[in-house]
Amino acid sequence: MSTTYPNLIDGQRVDSRERTPDINPSNVTDVVGEFARGGSDDAGKAIASARAAFKKWSRSTPQERFDVLDRAGTEILARKEELGRLLSREQGKPLADGIGEAARAGAIFKFFAGEAVRVGGEKIASVRPGVEVEVTREPVGVVAAITPWNFPLAIPAWKIAPALAFGNCVVFKPAELAPASPWTLADIAQRAGLPPGVLNLVMGPGSVIGPALASSPDVDAVTFTGSQDVGPGVAAAAVKAGSRVQLEMGGKNPLIVLDDADLPTAVSVAVNGAFFQAGQRCTASSRLIVTEGIHDRFVDATVARMKSLVIDDALKPGTEIGPVVDQKQLDKNLEYVAIGQKEGAKLVEGGGLLERDTRGYYMAPALFTESAAGMRINSEEIFGPVASIIRVRDYDEALAVANATPFGLSAGIVTTSLKHASHFKRNSESGLVMVNLPTAGLDYHVPFGGRKKSSYGPREQGTYAKEFYTIVKTAYIAP
Ligand code: NAD
């Protein structure tokens, strides 16, 4: 019998009539748990409970909020192996990555514990005699946090921790595909001392719970991370309901490799960025833009490295890449492999199904060469281990191709030229720029977000998070 996980509403465990099984993608016969499948009623109850709790929580002292977040961070860090294992089991990323993500979630809670006691304001001289002006920050109110399945601990942490640190109450809706680790995170935060209603968790179909949160006039802010298909609808509903909204969505991230690159660095950065975590990172490099002088050497060395990749059960020691998350994502990846071939790109490695000891969603990472910028494989987010090489003449053409996309999340360059690295940092149309590093892989204490169609609204993470989770008040005083 698998464990059942109820919704967490108003400090209570609330079960539902229907449940959704959480399946291990490395071994589809392993059911991680049965999760409540709530409806819009549950979302409504959670919003009402958060609204009621806001009165007191918004007036709690910074020290009280520090204590809760710090305690939660300590427990997450102490349980990082267990949480990481749960994450890897339900999502399919290798155990080291799961544990790393759990540790990151703990660090994020600790960071925002500190932010809770650092909230400041400004005192500004008035242009009028005898008047003083103060600018202060206050909590926004009830925050709805809607998250994807690919970072089921880190993304919830970087939304929930700042929301709570600044005195907001939260209704959290994790993705259906990986609910066990976010459920455990919410349970830890709850037990760290949050009053009932300050943090609620509602699981259920995204198409039901999501709109119930985004369109509610009792929600003050909606923070969403997910696909380009869903994000704009969330924003439209939130704006209609009068809520502030923040979206982080997909990417089609370029990695440029120049003739002067160190070849081993280029291969390691490309293989990590394109294929690790099965390409299921919004910051994954899916377009490898390579200048002609290094092209053939880069292709040969990358293919050789790909042949040595260990693709297996996420929990097995030595696994470098686990399965993809589910059958739907697997089918989508294979469809794009076929599309690339039809479009005339050359599949030089991988792209097929793999069999392992257990039945899971395993595929060999796919690499295309001879691909052109306008092809669908170079324009649409695949969100799997599929990457293509676009051969270009020189840096100028590489930059133009890199920027020729509606997305703008992350972009990288591998070069030993300071001139090109500096020019790329200034001229890349993306929110994140990486030099001699994979396009994926971030620090937790600095802002994160994209440009163009990848993002909407203020940045997440680091001290910049306060722009979304606080509202500014300007007070005039004649003492
Ligand atoms: P998704 O858009 O399908 O789902 C995201 C969340 O929205 C889930 O919780 C889902 O249940 C919910 N949802 C579904 N329908 C909804 C609706 N109609 N209204 C409101 N909410 C709804 O995305 P996913 O498949 O979970 O995640 C993969 C996507 O997330 C990729 O596109 C990836 O690039 C993106 N992503 C972006 C970032 C970033 O920070 N830019 C980070 C991670 C993932």
mmCIF file of C-alpha atoms and ligand atoms in Angstrom, residues 146-151 155 158 173-176 205-207 210-211 224-228 230 234 248-251 282 381 383 409 448 454 460, ligand 1:
data_model
loop_
_atom_site.group_PDB
_atom_site.id
_atom_site.type_symbol
_atom_site.label_atom_id
_atom_site.label_comp_id
_atom_site.label_asym_id
_atom_site.label_seq_id
_atom_site.Cartn_x
_atom_site.Cartn_y
_atom_site.Cartn_z
ATOM 1 C CA ILE A 146 2.106 27.724 -9.071
ATOM 2 C CA THR A 147 5.135 25.558 -9.798
ATOM 3 C CA PRO A 148 6.393 23.021 -12.390
ATOM 4 C CA TRP A 149 7.669 19.468 -11.896
ATOM 5 C CA ASN A 150 11.284 19.878 -12.994
ATOM 6 C CA PHE A 151 12.623 21.545 -9.819
ATOM 7 C CA ILE A 155 11.269 26.476 -7.240
ATOM 8 C CA TRP A 158 12.302 30.301 -3.924
ATOM 9 C CA LYS A 173 -0.055 24.519 -6.003
ATOM 10 C CA PRO A 174 2.708 22.089 -7.003
ATOM 11 C CA ALA A 175 2.756 20.198 -10.319
ATOM 12 C CA GLU A 176 0.906 16.874 -10.480
ATOM 13 C CA PRO A 205 -5.413 19.276 -11.843
ATOM 14 C CA GLY A 206 -3.559 22.376 -12.993
ATOM 15 C CA SER A 207 -6.423 23.259 -15.313
ATOM 16 C CA GLY A 210 -4.573 27.027 -11.436
ATOM 17 C CA PRO A 211 -7.434 29.142 -12.810
ATOM 18 C CA PHE A 224 3.971 31.182 -11.794
ATOM 19 C CA THR A 225 6.757 29.050 -13.220
ATOM 20 C CA GLY A 226 5.869 26.761 -16.081
ATOM 21 C CA SER A 227 5.327 26.617 -19.795
ATOM 22 C CA GLN A 228 4.703 29.295 -22.371
ATOM 23 C CA VAL A 230 0.007 28.148 -19.697
ATOM 24 C CA VAL A 234 -2.422 32.856 -15.868
ATOM 25 C CA GLU A 248 8.973 32.440 -15.499
ATOM 26 C CA MET A 249 8.580 30.266 -18.561
ATOM 27 C CA GLY A 250 10.472 28.351 -21.200
ATOM 28 C CA GLY A 251 13.613 28.955 -23.168
ATOM 29 C CA CYS A 282 14.274 25.760 -18.518
ATOM 30 C CA GLU A 381 11.119 24.344 -26.618
ATOM 31 C CA PHE A 383 12.253 20.177 -22.836
ATOM 32 C CA LEU A 409 16.210 33.071 -20.526
ATOM 33 C CA PHE A 448 17.030 34.890 -11.658
ATOM 34 C CA SER A 454 10.602 33.788 -21.287
ATOM 35 C CA GLU A 460 12.892 36.056 -8.539
HETATM 36 P P1 NAD B 1 3.113 23.661 -17.091
HETATM 37 O O1 NAD B 1 2.935 25.032 -17.639
HETATM 38 O O2 NAD B 1 2.414 22.547 -17.766
HETATM 39 O O3 NAD B 1 2.648 23.624 -15.565
HETATM 40 C C1 NAD B 1 3.167 24.505 -14.601
HETATM 41 C C2 NAD B 1 2.190 24.574 -13.446
HETATM 42 O O4 NAD B 1 0.987 25.199 -13.909
HETATM 43 C C3 NAD B 1 1.777 23.230 -12.875
HETATM 44 O O5 NAD B 1 1.619 23.320 -11.485
HETATM 45 C C4 NAD B 1 0.451 22.981 -13.549
HETATM 46 O O6 NAD B 1 -0.389 22.104 -12.813
HETATM 47 C C5 NAD B 1 -0.128 24.376 -13.592
HETATM 48 N N1 NAD B 1 -1.173 24.590 -14.596
HETATM 49 C C6 NAD B 1 -1.516 23.788 -15.631
HETATM 50 N N2 NAD B 1 -2.551 24.327 -16.298
HETATM 51 C C7 NAD B 1 -2.849 25.500 -15.698
HETATM 52 C C8 NAD B 1 -3.796 26.539 -15.953
HETATM 53 N N3 NAD B 1 -4.656 26.468 -16.963
HETATM 54 N N4 NAD B 1 -3.798 27.619 -15.129
HETATM 55 C C9 NAD B 1 -2.909 27.717 -14.126
HETATM 56 N N5 NAD B 1 -2.000 26.763 -13.831
HETATM 57 C C10 NAD B 1 -1.962 25.663 -14.614
HETATM 58 O O7 NAD B 1 4.696 23.397 -17.011
HETATM 59 P P2 NAD B 1 5.443 22.067 -16.555
HETATM 60 O O8 NAD B 1 5.276 21.043 -17.617
HETATM 61 O O9 NAD B 1 5.079 21.714 -15.149
HETATM 62 O O10 NAD B 1 6.959 22.575 -16.523
HETATM 63 C C11 NAD B 1 7.759 22.670 -17.644
HETATM 64 C C12 NAD B 1 7.813 24.101 -18.157
HETATM 65 O O11 NAD B 1 8.252 24.961 -17.111
HETATM 66 C C13 NAD B 1 8.817 24.290 -19.276
HETATM 67 O O12 NAD B 1 8.267 25.105 -20.272
HETATM 68 C C14 NAD B 1 9.978 24.997 -18.591
HETATM 69 O O13 NAD B 1 10.782 25.774 -19.438
HETATM 70 C C15 NAD B 1 9.266 25.820 -17.588
HETATM 71 N N6 NAD B 1 10.156 26.213 -16.499
HETATM 72 C C16 NAD B 1 10.571 27.508 -16.429
HETATM 73 C C17 NAD B 1 11.439 27.899 -15.427
HETATM 74 C C18 NAD B 1 11.890 29.320 -15.318
HETATM 75 O O14 NAD B 1 12.206 29.742 -14.212
HETATM 76 N N7 NAD B 1 11.920 30.092 -16.396
HETATM 77 C C19 NAD B 1 11.883 26.972 -14.489
HETATM 78 C C20 NAD B 1 11.439 25.652 -14.589
HETATM 79 C C21 NAD B 1 10.560 25.290 -15.597
#
